[in-house]
PDB file of C-alpha atoms in Angstrom:
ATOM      1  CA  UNK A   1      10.687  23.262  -1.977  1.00 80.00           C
ATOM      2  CA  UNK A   2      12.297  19.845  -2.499  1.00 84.00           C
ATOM      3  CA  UNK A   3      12.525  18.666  -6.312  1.00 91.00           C
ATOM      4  CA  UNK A   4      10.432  16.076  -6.909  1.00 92.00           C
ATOM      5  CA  UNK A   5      13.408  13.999  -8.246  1.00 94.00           C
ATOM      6  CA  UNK A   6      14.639  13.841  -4.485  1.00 95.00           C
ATOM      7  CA  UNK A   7      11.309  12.905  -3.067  1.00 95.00           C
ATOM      8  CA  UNK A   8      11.806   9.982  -5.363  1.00 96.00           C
ATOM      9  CA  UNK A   9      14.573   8.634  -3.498  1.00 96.00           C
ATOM     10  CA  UNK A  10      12.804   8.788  -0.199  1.00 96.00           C
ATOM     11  CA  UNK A  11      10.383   5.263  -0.609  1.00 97.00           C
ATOM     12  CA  UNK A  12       8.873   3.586  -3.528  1.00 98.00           C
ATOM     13  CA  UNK A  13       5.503   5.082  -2.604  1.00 96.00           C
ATOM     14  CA  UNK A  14       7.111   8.731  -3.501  1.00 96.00           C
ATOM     15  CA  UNK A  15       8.454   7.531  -6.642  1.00 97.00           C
ATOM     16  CA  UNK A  16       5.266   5.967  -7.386  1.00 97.00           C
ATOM     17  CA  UNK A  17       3.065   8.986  -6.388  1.00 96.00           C
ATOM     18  CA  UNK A  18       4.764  11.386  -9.055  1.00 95.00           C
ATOM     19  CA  UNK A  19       3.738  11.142 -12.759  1.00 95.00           C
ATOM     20  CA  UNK A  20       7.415  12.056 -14.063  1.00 96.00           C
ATOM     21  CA  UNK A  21       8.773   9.916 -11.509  1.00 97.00           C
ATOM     22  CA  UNK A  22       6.575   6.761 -12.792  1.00 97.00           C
ATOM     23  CA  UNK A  23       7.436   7.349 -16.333  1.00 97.00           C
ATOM     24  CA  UNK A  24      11.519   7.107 -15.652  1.00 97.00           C
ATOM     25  CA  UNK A  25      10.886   3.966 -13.581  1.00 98.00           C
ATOM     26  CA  UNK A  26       9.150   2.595 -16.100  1.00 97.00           C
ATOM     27  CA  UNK A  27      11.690   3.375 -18.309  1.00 97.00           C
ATOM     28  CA  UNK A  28      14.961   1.730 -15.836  1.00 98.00           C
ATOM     29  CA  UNK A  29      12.194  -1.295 -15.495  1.00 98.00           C
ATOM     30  CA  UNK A  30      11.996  -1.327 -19.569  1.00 97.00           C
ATOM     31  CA  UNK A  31      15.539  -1.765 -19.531  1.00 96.00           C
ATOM     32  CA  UNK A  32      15.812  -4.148 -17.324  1.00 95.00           C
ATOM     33  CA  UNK A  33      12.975  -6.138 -19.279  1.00 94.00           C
ATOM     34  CA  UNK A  34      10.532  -6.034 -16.288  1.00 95.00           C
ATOM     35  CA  UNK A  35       8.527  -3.194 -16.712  1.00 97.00           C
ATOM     36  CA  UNK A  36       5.026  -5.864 -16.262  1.00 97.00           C
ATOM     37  CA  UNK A  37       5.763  -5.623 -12.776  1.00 98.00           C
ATOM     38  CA  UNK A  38       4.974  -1.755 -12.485  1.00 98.00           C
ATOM     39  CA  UNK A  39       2.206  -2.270 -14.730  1.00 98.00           C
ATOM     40  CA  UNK A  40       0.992  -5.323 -12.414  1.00 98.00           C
ATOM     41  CA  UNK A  41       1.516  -3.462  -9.799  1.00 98.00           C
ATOM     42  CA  UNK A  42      -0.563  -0.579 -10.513  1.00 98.00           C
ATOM     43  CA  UNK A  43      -3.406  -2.770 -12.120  1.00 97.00           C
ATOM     44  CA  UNK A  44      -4.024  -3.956  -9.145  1.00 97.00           C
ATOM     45  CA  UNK A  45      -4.686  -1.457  -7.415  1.00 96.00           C
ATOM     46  CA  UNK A  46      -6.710   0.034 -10.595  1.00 95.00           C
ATOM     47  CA  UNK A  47      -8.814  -3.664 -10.041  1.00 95.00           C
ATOM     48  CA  UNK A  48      -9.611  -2.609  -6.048  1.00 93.00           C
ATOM     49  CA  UNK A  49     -10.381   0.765  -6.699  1.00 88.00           C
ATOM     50  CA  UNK A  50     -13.082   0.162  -9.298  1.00 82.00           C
ATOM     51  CA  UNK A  51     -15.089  -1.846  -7.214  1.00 62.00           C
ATOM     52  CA  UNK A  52     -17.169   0.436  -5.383  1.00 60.00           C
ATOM     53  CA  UNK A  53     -18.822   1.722  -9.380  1.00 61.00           C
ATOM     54  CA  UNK A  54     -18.322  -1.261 -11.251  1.00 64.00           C
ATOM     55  CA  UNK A  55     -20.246  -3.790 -12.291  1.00 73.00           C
ATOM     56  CA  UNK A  56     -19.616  -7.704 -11.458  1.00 81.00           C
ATOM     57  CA  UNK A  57     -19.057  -9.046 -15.078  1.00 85.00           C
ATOM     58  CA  UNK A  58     -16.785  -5.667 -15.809  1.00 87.00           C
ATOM     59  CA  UNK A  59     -14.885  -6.863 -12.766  1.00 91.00           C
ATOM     60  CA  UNK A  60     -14.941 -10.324 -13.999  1.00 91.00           C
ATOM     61  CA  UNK A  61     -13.658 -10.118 -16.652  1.00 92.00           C
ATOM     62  CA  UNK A  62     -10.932  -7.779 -15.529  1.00 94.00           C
ATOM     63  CA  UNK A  63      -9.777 -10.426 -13.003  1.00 95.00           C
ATOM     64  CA  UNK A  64      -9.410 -12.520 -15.941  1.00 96.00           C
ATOM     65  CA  UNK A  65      -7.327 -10.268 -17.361  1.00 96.00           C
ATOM     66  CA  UNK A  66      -5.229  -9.811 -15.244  1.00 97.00           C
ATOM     67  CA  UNK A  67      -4.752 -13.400 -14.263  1.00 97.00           C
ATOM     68  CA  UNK A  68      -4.143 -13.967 -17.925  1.00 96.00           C
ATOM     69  CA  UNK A  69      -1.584 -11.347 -18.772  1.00 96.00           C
ATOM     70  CA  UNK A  70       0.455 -11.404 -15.760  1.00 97.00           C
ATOM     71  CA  UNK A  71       0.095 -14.826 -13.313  1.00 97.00           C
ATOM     72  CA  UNK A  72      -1.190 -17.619 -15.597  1.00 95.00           C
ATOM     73  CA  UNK A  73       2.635 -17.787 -17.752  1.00 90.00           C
ATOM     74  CA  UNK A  74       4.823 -18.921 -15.320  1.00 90.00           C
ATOM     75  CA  UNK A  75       7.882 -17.888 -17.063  1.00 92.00           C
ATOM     76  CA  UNK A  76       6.706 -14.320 -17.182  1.00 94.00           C
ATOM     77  CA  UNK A  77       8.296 -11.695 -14.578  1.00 95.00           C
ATOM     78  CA  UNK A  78       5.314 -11.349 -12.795  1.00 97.00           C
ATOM     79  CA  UNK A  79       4.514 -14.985 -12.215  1.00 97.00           C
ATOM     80  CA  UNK A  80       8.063 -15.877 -11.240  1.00 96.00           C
ATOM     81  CA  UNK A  81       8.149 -13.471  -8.344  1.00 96.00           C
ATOM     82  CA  UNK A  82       4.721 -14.690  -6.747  1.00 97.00           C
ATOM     83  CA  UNK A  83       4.250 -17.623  -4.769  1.00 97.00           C
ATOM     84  CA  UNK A  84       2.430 -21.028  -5.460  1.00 97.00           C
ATOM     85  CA  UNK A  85       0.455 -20.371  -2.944  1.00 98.00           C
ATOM     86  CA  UNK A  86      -0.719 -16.565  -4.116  1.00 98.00           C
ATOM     87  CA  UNK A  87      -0.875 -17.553  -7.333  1.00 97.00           C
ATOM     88  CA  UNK A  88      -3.600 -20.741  -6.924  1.00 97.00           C
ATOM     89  CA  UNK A  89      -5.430 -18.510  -4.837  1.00 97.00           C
ATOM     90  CA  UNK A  90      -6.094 -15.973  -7.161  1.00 98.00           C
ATOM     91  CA  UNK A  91      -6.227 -18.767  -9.630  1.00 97.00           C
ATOM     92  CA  UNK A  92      -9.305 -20.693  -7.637  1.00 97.00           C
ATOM     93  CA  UNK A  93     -11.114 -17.528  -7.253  1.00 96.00           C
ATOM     94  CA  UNK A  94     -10.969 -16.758 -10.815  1.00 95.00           C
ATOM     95  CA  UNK A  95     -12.274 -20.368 -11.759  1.00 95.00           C
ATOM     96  CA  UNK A  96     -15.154 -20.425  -8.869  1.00 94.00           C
ATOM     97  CA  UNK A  97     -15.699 -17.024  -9.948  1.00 91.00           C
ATOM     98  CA  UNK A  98     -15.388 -15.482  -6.364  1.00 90.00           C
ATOM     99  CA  UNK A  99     -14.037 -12.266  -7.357  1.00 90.00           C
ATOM    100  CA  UNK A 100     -13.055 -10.091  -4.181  1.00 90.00           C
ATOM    101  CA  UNK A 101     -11.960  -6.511  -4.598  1.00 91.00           C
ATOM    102  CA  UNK A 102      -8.875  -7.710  -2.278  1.00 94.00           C
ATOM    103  CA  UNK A 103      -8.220 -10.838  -4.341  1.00 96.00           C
ATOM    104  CA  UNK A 104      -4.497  -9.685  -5.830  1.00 97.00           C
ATOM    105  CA  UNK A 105      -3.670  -7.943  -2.814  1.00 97.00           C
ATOM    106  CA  UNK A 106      -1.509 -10.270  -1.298  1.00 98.00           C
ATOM    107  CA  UNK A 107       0.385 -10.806  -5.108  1.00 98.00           C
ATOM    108  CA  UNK A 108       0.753  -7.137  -4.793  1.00 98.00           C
ATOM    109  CA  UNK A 109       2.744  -6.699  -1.926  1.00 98.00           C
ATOM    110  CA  UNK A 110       5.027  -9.581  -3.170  1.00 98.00           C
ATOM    111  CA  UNK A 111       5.638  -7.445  -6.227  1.00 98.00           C
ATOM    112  CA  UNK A 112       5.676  -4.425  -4.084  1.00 98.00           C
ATOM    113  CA  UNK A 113       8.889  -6.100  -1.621  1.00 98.00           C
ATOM    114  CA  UNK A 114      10.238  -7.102  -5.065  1.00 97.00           C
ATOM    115  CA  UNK A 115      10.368  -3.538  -5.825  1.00 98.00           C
ATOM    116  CA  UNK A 116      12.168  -2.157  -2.824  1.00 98.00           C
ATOM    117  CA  UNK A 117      14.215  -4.476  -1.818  1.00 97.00           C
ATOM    118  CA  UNK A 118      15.612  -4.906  -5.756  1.00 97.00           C
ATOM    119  CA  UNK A 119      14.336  -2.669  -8.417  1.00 97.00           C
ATOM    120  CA  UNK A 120      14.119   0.245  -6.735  1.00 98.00           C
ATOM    121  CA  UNK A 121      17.369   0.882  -5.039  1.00 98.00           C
ATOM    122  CA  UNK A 122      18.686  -0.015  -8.426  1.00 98.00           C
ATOM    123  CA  UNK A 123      17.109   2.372 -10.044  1.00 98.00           C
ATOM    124  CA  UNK A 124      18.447   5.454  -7.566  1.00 98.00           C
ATOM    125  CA  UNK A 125      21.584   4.031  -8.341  1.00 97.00           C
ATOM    126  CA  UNK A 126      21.088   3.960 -12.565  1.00 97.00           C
ATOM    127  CA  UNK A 127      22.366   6.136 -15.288  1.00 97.00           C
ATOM    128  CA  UNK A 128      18.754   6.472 -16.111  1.00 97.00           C
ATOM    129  CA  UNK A 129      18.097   7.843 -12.484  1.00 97.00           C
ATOM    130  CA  UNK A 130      21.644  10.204 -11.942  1.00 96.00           C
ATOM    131  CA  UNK A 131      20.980  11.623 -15.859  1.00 96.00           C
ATOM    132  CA  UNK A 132      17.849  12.731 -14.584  1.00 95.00           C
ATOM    133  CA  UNK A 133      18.998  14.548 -11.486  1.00 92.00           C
TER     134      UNK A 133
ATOM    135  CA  UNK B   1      -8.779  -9.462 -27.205  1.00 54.00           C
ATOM    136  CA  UNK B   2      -7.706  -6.252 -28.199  1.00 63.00           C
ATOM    137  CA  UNK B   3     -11.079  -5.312 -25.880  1.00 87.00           C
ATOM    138  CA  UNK B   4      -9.050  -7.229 -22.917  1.00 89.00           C
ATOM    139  CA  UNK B   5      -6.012  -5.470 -23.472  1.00 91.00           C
ATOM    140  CA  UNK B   6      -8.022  -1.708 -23.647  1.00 93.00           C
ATOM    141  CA  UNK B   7      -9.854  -2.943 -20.345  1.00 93.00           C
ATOM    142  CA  UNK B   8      -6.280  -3.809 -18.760  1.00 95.00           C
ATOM    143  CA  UNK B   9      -4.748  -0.552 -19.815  1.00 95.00           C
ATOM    144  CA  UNK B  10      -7.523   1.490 -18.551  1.00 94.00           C
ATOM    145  CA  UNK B  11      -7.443  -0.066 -15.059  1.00 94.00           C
ATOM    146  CA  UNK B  12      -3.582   0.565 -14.995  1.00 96.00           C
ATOM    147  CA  UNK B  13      -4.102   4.680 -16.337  1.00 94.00           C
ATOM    148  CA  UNK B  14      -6.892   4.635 -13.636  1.00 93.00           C
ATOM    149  CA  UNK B  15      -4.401   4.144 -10.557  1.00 95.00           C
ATOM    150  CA  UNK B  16      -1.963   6.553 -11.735  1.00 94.00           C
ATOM    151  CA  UNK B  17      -1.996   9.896  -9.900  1.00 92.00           C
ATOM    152  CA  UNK B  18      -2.942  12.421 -12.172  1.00 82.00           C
ATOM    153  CA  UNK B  19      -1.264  15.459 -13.364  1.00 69.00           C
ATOM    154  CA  UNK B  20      -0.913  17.990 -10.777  1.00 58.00           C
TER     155      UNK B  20
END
């Protein structure tokens, strides 16, 4: 069978679908002093998936969060790699309080083409990565 | 906000695949 350190170098979704694999991108990201963008990344999707069993205020207040941590500092990582135009949407639905399971998925795959097109390749290319292997 | 940052960090743990 193929070691899962090669699978990682197939796509970003292989890396990101292996625990092991996570945990030394995280690490390269560290590093590089942007691991928030992994961890935006996967709260994201953590915010759409508990929709279906959570509550509104839980969600709420997670929005807030997230908005908080990652989008409302516009020096941070995270913020600098969205667009104005992502980032007052997300910010006008966590004012009016319209919270959407979908609401950060468009911030998401900004992050996400972030990732491949930059982080990611770097990474297969680090000491971190070839140390590993 | 400690509760904010626990709420955050369990919505991140609860994306990640788990263990297999």
């Amino acid at each position: 069978p193929t070691p899962p350190y090669l699978k990682w170098a197939e796509s970003l979704h292989s890396l990101l679908d292996d625990q092991d694999g996570i945990h030394l991108f995280r690490n390269f990201l560290k590093q590089e002093e942007c691991a928030d963008m992994l961890d935006f990344w996967f709260a994201c999707s953590g915010f759409r998936k508990q929709e279906a069993n959570e509550g509104n205020e839980k969600m709420l207040k997670l929005a807030k969060a997230i908005y908080k941590k990652y989008i409302l500092d516009n020096n941070g990582i995270v913020s600098r790699q969205i667009k104005p135009a992502t980032k007052s949407f997300i910010k006008d639905c966590v004012m009016k309080l319209h919270i959407d399971p979908a609401m950060f998925d468009q911030a998401q795959t900004e992050i996400q083409t972030m990732m491949e097109e930059n982080t990611y390749p770097l990474f297969l290319k680090s000491d971190i990565y070839l140390e590993y292997t | 906000i400690d509760s904010e940052d626990d709420l955050l960090q369990e919505c991140i743990s609860s994306a990640m695949p788990k263990k297999k």
